[in-house]
PDB file of C-alpha atoms in Angstrom:
ATOM      1  CA  MET A   1      -6.908 -20.331   0.433  1.00  0.00           C
ATOM      2  CA  PRO A   2      -9.701 -21.024   2.942  1.00  0.00           C
ATOM      3  CA  PRO A   3     -13.218 -20.932   1.448  1.00  0.00           C
ATOM      4  CA  ASP A   4     -15.045 -17.637   1.943  1.00  0.00           C
ATOM      5  CA  PHE A   5     -17.782 -19.178   4.097  1.00  0.00           C
ATOM      6  CA  ILE A   6     -15.331 -19.925   6.898  1.00  0.00           C
ATOM      7  CA  PHE A   7     -14.821 -16.204   7.589  1.00  0.00           C
ATOM      8  CA  ALA A   8     -18.541 -15.756   8.273  1.00  0.00           C
ATOM      9  CA  LEU A   9     -18.597 -18.462  10.951  1.00  0.00           C
ATOM     10  CA  PRO A  10     -18.373 -17.708  14.673  1.00  0.00           C
ATOM     11  CA  HIS A  11     -14.986 -18.413  16.193  1.00  0.00           C
ATOM     12  CA  GLY A  12     -16.105 -21.754  17.599  1.00  0.00           C
ATOM     13  CA  GLY A  13     -17.410 -22.926  14.240  1.00  0.00           C
ATOM     14  CA  MET A  14     -14.295 -21.660  12.473  1.00  0.00           C
ATOM     15  CA  PHE A  15     -12.077 -23.588  14.892  1.00  0.00           C
ATOM     16  CA  LEU A  16     -14.109 -26.780  14.458  1.00  0.00           C
ATOM     17  CA  VAL A  17     -13.931 -26.586  10.659  1.00  0.00           C
ATOM     18  CA  ILE A  18     -10.141 -26.196  10.743  1.00  0.00           C
ATOM     19  CA  LEU A  19      -9.821 -28.905  13.395  1.00  0.00           C
ATOM     20  CA  GLY A  20     -11.981 -31.280  11.366  1.00  0.00           C
ATOM     21  CA  THR A  21      -9.957 -30.678   8.201  1.00  0.00           C
ATOM     22  CA  VAL A  22      -6.557 -31.067   9.862  1.00  0.00           C
ATOM     23  CA  GLY A  23      -7.776 -33.974  11.975  1.00  0.00           C
ATOM     24  CA  SER A  24      -9.069 -35.827   8.899  1.00  0.00           C
ATOM     25  CA  ILE A  25      -5.674 -35.507   7.238  1.00  0.00           C
ATOM     26  CA  ALA A  26      -3.925 -36.667  10.407  1.00  0.00           C
ATOM     27  CA  LEU A  27      -6.272 -39.654  10.733  1.00  0.00           C
ATOM     28  CA  ALA A  28      -5.699 -40.605   7.107  1.00  0.00           C
ATOM     29  CA  LEU A  29      -1.929 -40.514   7.646  1.00  0.00           C
ATOM     30  CA  HIS A  30      -2.237 -42.455  10.894  1.00  0.00           C
ATOM     31  CA  VAL A  31      -4.096 -45.223   9.087  1.00  0.00           C
ATOM     32  CA  ALA A  32      -1.943 -45.095   5.946  1.00  0.00           C
ATOM     33  CA  VAL A  33       1.400 -45.612   7.672  1.00  0.00           C
ATOM     34  CA  ALA A  34       0.062 -48.725   9.364  1.00  0.00           C
ATOM     35  CA  ARG A  35      -0.325 -50.326   5.935  1.00  0.00           C
ATOM     36  CA  TRP A  36       2.439 -52.473   4.574  1.00  0.00           C
ATOM     37  CA  PRO A  37       4.077 -50.214   1.915  1.00  0.00           C
ATOM     38  CA  LEU A  38       4.552 -47.178   4.170  1.00  0.00           C
ATOM     39  CA  ARG A  39       5.413 -49.314   7.177  1.00  0.00           C
ATOM     40  CA  GLN A  40       8.244 -50.875   5.218  1.00  0.00           C
ATOM     41  CA  VAL A  41       9.544 -47.457   4.164  1.00  0.00           C
ATOM     42  CA  SER A  42       9.392 -46.094   7.705  1.00  0.00           C
ATOM     43  CA  GLN A  43      11.485 -48.960   9.043  1.00  0.00           C
ATOM     44  CA  ARG A  44      14.404 -47.650   7.034  1.00  0.00           C
ATOM     45  CA  LEU A  45      14.214 -44.137   8.520  1.00  0.00           C
ATOM     46  CA  PRO A  46      14.741 -44.537  12.294  1.00  0.00           C
ATOM     47  CA  GLU A  47      17.860 -42.347  12.372  1.00  0.00           C
ATOM     48  CA  LEU A  48      16.921 -39.836   9.679  1.00  0.00           C
ATOM     49  CA  SER A  49      13.362 -39.072  10.745  1.00  0.00           C
ATOM     50  CA  PRO A  50      14.111 -37.158  13.998  1.00  0.00           C
ATOM     51  CA  ALA A  51      16.303 -34.680  12.138  1.00  0.00           C
ATOM     52  CA  ILE A  52      13.706 -34.279   9.397  1.00  0.00           C
ATOM     53  CA  ILE A  53      10.890 -33.804  11.904  1.00  0.00           C
ATOM     54  CA  THR A  54      12.921 -31.132  13.713  1.00  0.00           C
ATOM     55  CA  LEU A  55      13.696 -29.334  10.450  1.00  0.00           C
ATOM     56  CA  CYS A  56      10.087 -29.496   9.228  1.00  0.00           C
ATOM     57  CA  GLY A  57       8.810 -28.280  12.599  1.00  0.00           C
ATOM     58  CA  THR A  58      11.244 -25.372  12.592  1.00  0.00           C
ATOM     59  CA  LEU A  59      10.294 -24.316   9.061  1.00  0.00           C
ATOM     60  CA  PHE A  60       6.579 -24.581   9.848  1.00  0.00           C
ATOM     61  CA  GLY A  61       7.001 -22.583  13.054  1.00  0.00           C
ATOM     62  CA  LEU A  62       8.939 -19.831  11.279  1.00  0.00           C
ATOM     63  CA  SER A  63       6.420 -19.580   8.447  1.00  0.00           C
ATOM     64  CA  VAL A  64       3.506 -19.351  10.890  1.00  0.00           C
ATOM     65  CA  THR A  65       5.334 -16.738  12.975  1.00  0.00           C
ATOM     66  CA  PHE A  66       6.071 -14.487  10.017  1.00  0.00           C
ATOM     67  CA  LEU A  67       2.577 -14.867   8.570  1.00  0.00           C
ATOM     68  CA  ALA A  68       0.857 -14.271  11.911  1.00  0.00           C
ATOM     69  CA  ASN A  69       2.983 -11.170  12.481  1.00  0.00           C
ATOM     70  CA  SER A  70       2.010  -9.908   9.026  1.00  0.00           C
ATOM     71  CA  VAL A  71      -1.747 -10.338   9.542  1.00  0.00           C
ATOM     72  CA  TRP A  72      -1.583  -8.788  13.028  1.00  0.00           C
ATOM     73  CA  THR A  73       0.294  -5.785  11.639  1.00  0.00           C
ATOM     74  CA  THR A  74      -2.266  -5.364   8.871  1.00  0.00           C
ATOM     75  CA  GLU A  75      -5.126  -5.595  11.350  1.00  0.00           C
ATOM     76  CA  ASP A  76      -3.529  -3.009  13.655  1.00  0.00           C
ATOM     77  CA  ARG A  77      -2.954  -0.630  10.724  1.00  0.00           C
ATOM     78  CA  ALA A  78      -6.537  -1.112   9.550  1.00  0.00           C
ATOM     79  CA  ARG A  79      -7.829  -0.244  13.028  1.00  0.00           C
ATOM     80  CA  GLN A  80      -5.559   2.795  13.075  1.00  0.00           C
ATOM     81  CA  MET A  81      -6.920   3.982   9.717  1.00  0.00           C
ATOM     82  CA  VAL A  82     -10.531   3.616  10.880  1.00  0.00           C
ATOM     83  CA  ASN A  83      -9.723   5.634  14.000  1.00  0.00           C
ATOM     84  CA  THR A  84      -7.880   8.229  11.895  1.00  0.00           C
ATOM     85  CA  GLU A  85     -10.903   8.557   9.632  1.00  0.00           C
ATOM     86  CA  ALA A  86     -13.141   9.037  12.670  1.00  0.00           C
ATOM     87  CA  ARG A  87     -10.726  11.575  14.193  1.00  0.00           C
ATOM     88  CA  ASP A  88     -10.677  13.631  10.981  1.00  0.00           C
ATOM     89  CA  ILE A  89     -14.466  13.707  10.948  1.00  0.00           C
ATOM     90  CA  ARG A  90     -14.484  14.934  14.547  1.00  0.00           C
ATOM     91  CA  VAL A  91     -12.001  17.687  13.627  1.00  0.00           C
ATOM     92  CA  ILE A  92     -14.182  18.711  10.684  1.00  0.00           C
ATOM     93  CA  ARG A  93     -17.200  18.891  12.989  1.00  0.00           C
ATOM     94  CA  VAL A  94     -15.268  21.140  15.395  1.00  0.00           C
ATOM     95  CA  TYR A  95     -14.615  23.592  12.563  1.00  0.00           C
ATOM     96  CA  MET A  96     -18.209  23.241  11.407  1.00  0.00           C
ATOM     97  CA  ASP A  97     -19.367  24.449  14.834  1.00  0.00           C
ATOM     98  CA  GLN A  98     -17.781  27.802  14.008  1.00  0.00           C
ATOM     99  CA  LEU A  99     -20.143  28.206  11.065  1.00  0.00           C
ATOM    100  CA  THR A 100     -23.640  29.557  11.338  1.00  0.00           C
ATOM    101  CA  GLY A 101     -27.118  28.940  10.005  1.00  0.00           C
ATOM    102  CA  PRO A 102     -27.687  27.155   6.698  1.00  0.00           C
ATOM    103  CA  THR A 103     -23.962  26.679   6.065  1.00  0.00           C
ATOM    104  CA  GLN A 104     -23.543  24.619   9.227  1.00  0.00           C
ATOM    105  CA  ASP A 105     -26.661  22.579   8.433  1.00  0.00           C
ATOM    106  CA  ALA A 106     -25.400  21.864   4.916  1.00  0.00           C
ATOM    107  CA  PHE A 107     -22.020  20.630   6.166  1.00  0.00           C
ATOM    108  CA  THR A 108     -23.699  18.509   8.849  1.00  0.00           C
ATOM    109  CA  HIS A 109     -25.834  16.893   6.177  1.00  0.00           C
ATOM    110  CA  LEU A 110     -22.771  16.170   4.011  1.00  0.00           C
ATOM    111  CA  ILE A 111     -20.809  14.620   6.880  1.00  0.00           C
ATOM    112  CA  THR A 112     -23.796  12.465   7.824  1.00  0.00           C
ATOM    113  CA  ALA A 113     -24.256  11.370   4.218  1.00  0.00           C
ATOM    114  CA  TYR A 114     -20.571  10.436   3.979  1.00  0.00           C
ATOM    115  CA  ALA A 115     -20.694   8.341   7.182  1.00  0.00           C
ATOM    116  CA  ASN A 116     -23.840   6.527   6.020  1.00  0.00           C
ATOM    117  CA  ALA A 117     -22.251   5.834   2.636  1.00  0.00           C
ATOM    118  CA  VAL A 118     -19.167   4.394   4.359  1.00  0.00           C
ATOM    119  CA  ALA A 119     -21.395   2.084   6.408  1.00  0.00           C
ATOM    120  CA  ASP A 120     -23.227   0.972   3.250  1.00  0.00           C
ATOM    121  CA  GLU A 121     -19.999   0.110   1.425  1.00  0.00           C
ATOM    122  CA  TRP A 122     -18.343  -1.572   4.422  1.00  0.00           C
ATOM    123  CA  ASP A 123     -19.036  -5.174   3.468  1.00  0.00           C
ATOM    124  CA  ALA A 124     -17.883  -4.697  -0.124  1.00  0.00           C
ATOM    125  CA  MET A 125     -14.967  -2.297   0.110  1.00  0.00           C
ATOM    126  CA  THR A 126     -12.859  -1.780  -2.972  1.00  0.00           C
ATOM    127  CA  ASP A 127     -10.173   0.745  -3.753  1.00  0.00           C
ATOM    128  CA  ALA A 128     -10.876   0.649  -7.476  1.00  0.00           C
ATOM    129  CA  ASP A 129     -14.439   1.933  -7.666  1.00  0.00           C
ATOM    130  CA  ALA A 130     -14.298   5.737  -7.793  1.00  0.00           C
ATOM    131  CA  ARG A 131     -18.070   5.800  -8.337  1.00  0.00           C
ATOM    132  CA  ALA A 132     -18.817   4.446  -4.892  1.00  0.00           C
ATOM    133  CA  PRO A 133     -21.358   6.537  -2.951  1.00  0.00           C
ATOM    134  CA  ALA A 134     -18.831   7.385  -0.228  1.00  0.00           C
ATOM    135  CA  GLU A 135     -16.431   8.664  -2.889  1.00  0.00           C
ATOM    136  CA  ARG A 136     -19.147  10.913  -4.295  1.00  0.00           C
ATOM    137  CA  GLU A 137     -20.010  12.222  -0.852  1.00  0.00           C
ATOM    138  CA  LEU A 138     -16.332  12.998  -0.238  1.00  0.00           C
ATOM    139  CA  ARG A 139     -16.156  14.940  -3.501  1.00  0.00           C
ATOM    140  CA  ASP A 140     -19.272  16.862  -2.463  1.00  0.00           C
ATOM    141  CA  LEU A 141     -17.549  17.763   0.810  1.00  0.00           C
ATOM    142  CA  TYR A 142     -14.536  19.065  -1.082  1.00  0.00           C
ATOM    143  CA  ALA A 143     -16.773  21.086  -3.391  1.00  0.00           C
ATOM    144  CA  ALA A 144     -18.664  22.576  -0.455  1.00  0.00           C
ATOM    145  CA  VAL A 145     -15.458  23.630   1.309  1.00  0.00           C
ATOM    146  CA  ILE A 146     -13.885  25.080  -1.830  1.00  0.00           C
ATOM    147  CA  ASN A 147     -16.957  26.929  -3.051  1.00  0.00           C
ATOM    148  CA  GLY A 148     -18.967  27.552   0.085  1.00  0.00           C
ATOM    149  CA  PHE A 149     -16.955  30.275   1.818  1.00  0.00           C
ATOM    150  CA  SER A 150     -17.157  34.009   1.283  1.00  0.00           C
ATOM    151  CA  GLU A 151     -14.283  36.423   1.659  1.00  0.00           C
ATOM    152  CA  GLY A 152     -12.817  37.106   5.083  1.00  0.00           C
ATOM    153  CA  GLU A 153      -9.757  36.157   7.058  1.00  0.00           C
ATOM    154  CA  GLN A 154     -11.606  33.872   9.472  1.00  0.00           C
ATOM    155  CA  ASN A 155     -13.431  32.108   6.656  1.00  0.00           C
ATOM    156  CA  ARG A 156     -10.200  31.578   4.740  1.00  0.00           C
ATOM    157  CA  MET A 157      -8.565  30.133   7.848  1.00  0.00           C
ATOM    158  CA  ILE A 158     -11.498  27.742   8.451  1.00  0.00           C
ATOM    159  CA  GLN A 159     -11.448  26.797   4.774  1.00  0.00           C
ATOM    160  CA  GLN A 160      -7.744  25.902   4.898  1.00  0.00           C
ATOM    161  CA  ARG A 161      -8.178  23.848   8.056  1.00  0.00           C
ATOM    162  CA  LEU A 162     -11.164  22.027   6.625  1.00  0.00           C
ATOM    163  CA  LEU A 163      -9.289  21.229   3.421  1.00  0.00           C
ATOM    164  CA  ALA A 164      -6.350  19.859   5.425  1.00  0.00           C
ATOM    165  CA  SER A 165      -8.725  17.656   7.451  1.00  0.00           C
ATOM    166  CA  LEU A 166     -10.460  16.489   4.288  1.00  0.00           C
ATOM    167  CA  ASP A 167      -7.107  15.576   2.747  1.00  0.00           C
ATOM    168  CA  SER A 168      -6.281  13.500   5.827  1.00  0.00           C
ATOM    169  CA  LEU A 169      -9.754  11.919   5.720  1.00  0.00           C
ATOM    170  CA  SER A 170      -9.311  11.007   2.055  1.00  0.00           C
ATOM    171  CA  ILE A 171      -5.891   9.451   2.688  1.00  0.00           C
ATOM    172  CA  ALA A 172      -7.207   7.408   5.613  1.00  0.00           C
ATOM    173  CA  ARG A 173     -10.114   6.211   3.479  1.00  0.00           C
ATOM    174  CA  GLN A 174      -7.856   5.111   0.613  1.00  0.00           C
ATOM    175  CA  GLN A 175      -5.534   3.292   2.995  1.00  0.00           C
ATOM    176  CA  ARG A 176      -8.500   1.558   4.615  1.00  0.00           C
ATOM    177  CA  LEU A 177      -9.759   0.426   1.213  1.00  0.00           C
ATOM    178  CA  SER A 178      -6.309  -0.853   0.281  1.00  0.00           C
ATOM    179  CA  MET A 179      -6.011  -2.797   3.527  1.00  0.00           C
ATOM    180  CA  ALA A 180      -9.381  -4.423   2.861  1.00  0.00           C
ATOM    181  CA  GLN A 181      -7.670  -6.092  -0.112  1.00  0.00           C
ATOM    182  CA  ASP A 182      -4.475  -6.919   1.783  1.00  0.00           C
ATOM    183  CA  VAL A 183      -5.148 -10.545   2.748  1.00  0.00           C
ATOM    184  CA  VAL A 184      -3.007 -13.657   2.971  1.00  0.00           C
ATOM    185  CA  SER A 185      -2.218 -14.685  -0.602  1.00  0.00           C
ATOM    186  CA  ALA A 186      -2.756 -18.105  -2.124  1.00  0.00           C
ATOM    187  CA  GLY A 187       1.016 -18.596  -2.232  1.00  0.00           C
ATOM    188  CA  GLN A 188       1.354 -17.868   1.479  1.00  0.00           C
ATOM    189  CA  TRP A 189      -1.451 -20.277   2.334  1.00  0.00           C
ATOM    190  CA  LEU A 190       0.172 -22.885   0.098  1.00  0.00           C
ATOM    191  CA  LEU A 191       3.500 -22.469   1.893  1.00  0.00           C
ATOM    192  CA  VAL A 192       2.076 -22.760   5.408  1.00  0.00           C
ATOM    193  CA  SER A 193      -0.304 -25.600   4.523  1.00  0.00           C
ATOM    194  CA  GLY A 194       2.386 -27.485   2.632  1.00  0.00           C
ATOM    195  CA  LEU A 195       4.870 -27.235   5.502  1.00  0.00           C
ATOM    196  CA  GLY A 196       2.196 -28.305   7.978  1.00  0.00           C
ATOM    197  CA  LEU A 197       1.313 -31.305   5.818  1.00  0.00           C
ATOM    198  CA  LEU A 198       4.982 -32.215   5.429  1.00  0.00           C
ATOM    199  CA  LEU A 199       5.434 -32.026   9.194  1.00  0.00           C
ATOM    200  CA  MET A 200       2.505 -34.386   9.779  1.00  0.00           C
ATOM    201  CA  VAL A 201       3.798 -36.829   7.164  1.00  0.00           C
ATOM    202  CA  MET A 202       7.230 -36.981   8.763  1.00  0.00           C
ATOM    203  CA  VAL A 203       5.766 -37.369  12.261  1.00  0.00           C
ATOM    204  CA  ALA A 204       3.590 -40.216  11.011  1.00  0.00           C
ATOM    205  CA  LEU A 205       6.506 -41.937   9.272  1.00  0.00           C
ATOM    206  CA  GLY A 206       8.773 -41.480  12.269  1.00  0.00           C
ATOM    207  CA  HIS A 207       6.278 -43.280  14.516  1.00  0.00           C
ATOM    208  CA  ALA A 208       5.002 -45.812  11.996  1.00  0.00           C
ATOM    209  CA  ARG A 209       6.184 -48.827  14.002  1.00  0.00           C
ATOM    210  CA  PHE A 210       4.547 -47.666  17.242  1.00  0.00           C
ATOM    211  CA  PRO A 211       0.757 -47.225  16.960  1.00  0.00           C
ATOM    212  CA  LEU A 212       0.094 -45.616  20.360  1.00  0.00           C
ATOM    213  CA  PRO A 213       2.962 -43.067  20.217  1.00  0.00           C
ATOM    214  CA  ARG A 214       1.980 -42.367  16.613  1.00  0.00           C
ATOM    215  CA  GLY A 215      -1.592 -41.615  17.624  1.00  0.00           C
ATOM    216  CA  VAL A 216      -0.466 -39.305  20.423  1.00  0.00           C
ATOM    217  CA  ALA A 217       2.034 -37.535  18.171  1.00  0.00           C
ATOM    218  CA  MET A 218      -0.535 -37.031  15.396  1.00  0.00           C
ATOM    219  CA  ALA A 219      -3.068 -35.684  17.888  1.00  0.00           C
ATOM    220  CA  ALA A 220      -0.487 -33.218  19.201  1.00  0.00           C
ATOM    221  CA  MET A 221       0.403 -32.112  15.663  1.00  0.00           C
ATOM    222  CA  THR A 222      -3.282 -31.734  14.829  1.00  0.00           C
ATOM    223  CA  ALA A 223      -3.822 -29.457  17.811  1.00  0.00           C
ATOM    224  CA  ALA A 224      -0.704 -27.378  17.115  1.00  0.00           C
ATOM    225  CA  ILE A 225      -1.395 -26.909  13.394  1.00  0.00           C
ATOM    226  CA  THR A 226      -5.083 -26.186  14.010  1.00  0.00           C
ATOM    227  CA  LEU A 227      -4.289 -23.472  16.549  1.00  0.00           C
ATOM    228  CA  ALA A 228      -1.714 -21.895  14.234  1.00  0.00           C
ATOM    229  CA  LEU A 229      -4.060 -21.830  11.236  1.00  0.00           C
ATOM    230  CA  PHE A 230      -6.986 -20.663  13.377  1.00  0.00           C
ATOM    231  CA  VAL A 231      -5.068 -17.623  14.605  1.00  0.00           C
ATOM    232  CA  ILE A 232      -4.116 -16.667  11.055  1.00  0.00           C
ATOM    233  CA  VAL A 233      -7.643 -17.141   9.685  1.00  0.00           C
ATOM    234  CA  VAL A 234      -9.237 -15.088  12.474  1.00  0.00           C
ATOM    235  CA  HIS A 235      -6.996 -12.100  11.759  1.00  0.00           C
ATOM    236  CA  ASP A 236      -6.578 -12.529   8.003  1.00  0.00           C
ATOM    237  CA  ARG A 237      -9.399 -10.221   6.887  1.00  0.00           C
ATOM    238  CA  PRO A 238      -9.751  -7.207   9.196  1.00  0.00           C
ATOM    239  CA  PHE A 239     -13.109  -6.119   7.729  1.00  0.00           C
ATOM    240  CA  VAL A 240     -14.780  -9.537   7.334  1.00  0.00           C
ATOM    241  CA  GLY A 241     -16.250 -11.942   9.862  1.00  0.00           C
ATOM    242  CA  ASN A 242     -17.346 -11.858  13.480  1.00  0.00           C
ATOM    243  CA  ALA A 243     -14.089 -10.284  14.654  1.00  0.00           C
ATOM    244  CA  ALA A 244     -14.141  -7.663  11.891  1.00  0.00           C
ATOM    245  CA  LEU A 245     -13.622  -3.973  12.454  1.00  0.00           C
ATOM    246  CA  SER A 246     -16.866  -2.036  12.163  1.00  0.00           C
ATOM    247  CA  PRO A 247     -17.735   1.453  10.880  1.00  0.00           C
ATOM    248  CA  GLN A 248     -19.062   2.421  14.313  1.00  0.00           C
ATOM    249  CA  PRO A 249     -16.171   4.827  15.151  1.00  0.00           C
ATOM    250  CA  ILE A 250     -16.837   6.726  11.914  1.00  0.00           C
ATOM    251  CA  LEU A 251     -20.597   6.778  12.474  1.00  0.00           C
ATOM    252  CA  ARG A 252     -20.216   7.975  16.056  1.00  0.00           C
ATOM    253  CA  ALA A 253     -17.766  10.697  15.000  1.00  0.00           C
ATOM    254  CA  ALA A 254     -20.302  11.895  12.406  1.00  0.00           C
ATOM    255  CA  GLY A 255     -23.067  11.952  15.006  1.00  0.00           C
ATOM    256  CA  VAL A 256     -25.041   9.160  13.368  1.00  0.00           C
ATOM    257  CA  ALA A 257     -26.947   7.170  15.987  1.00  0.00           C
ATOM    258  CA  GLN A 258     -26.349   3.419  15.696  1.00  0.00           C
TER     259      GLN A 258
END
């Protein structure tokens, strides 16, 4: 897996780190195949190497495609859950506007406290910590809705609608927390990195007798593999890094100025 620091870099720095890593491997292979042992081996593979390179390239391309599609889907779902959470807060505030006096002020305070707690937990989200401040604020909201209404048909109707919106808010929150943990696994990184390395090895061996074509081919492979890995890394963690989703939609829905 990529080291954690890479996700905190700006996109340019992230790209350069990946390019430097892949380029160093490509340069090492370029130099290694010019040495006698590997050069001797490569001379025996002129007919086999094109088929192997094609197969390795196809497998690497398929693995990158499936993995990129997975991280994009996760990122889209994470954005949808953040927007759903914000929408539920806006719905709750619409119902709150039908309340009067201290009751409305109390609910406004609870919604604001929940949004601020979400912002505080954003950089360290976990779906296992039920003691998180945002979880406590959500329980306080439930308690206020369940216990804070007197008898009356209109109050009962508002109570039911608020509870339904709170249920939706809670579900969206739990899904958001789960998606924060849904990142590319070590096994997936191993597969993509291993296939990329295998592709570079076969390209280097296939061009071992021709230094200039080998250099051009390795440079092309470096660029292609770097771009593929860069795209995956950028979208791997939807709530981490410079391209991360922010809690701003939730804060704006709660009326918290940011």
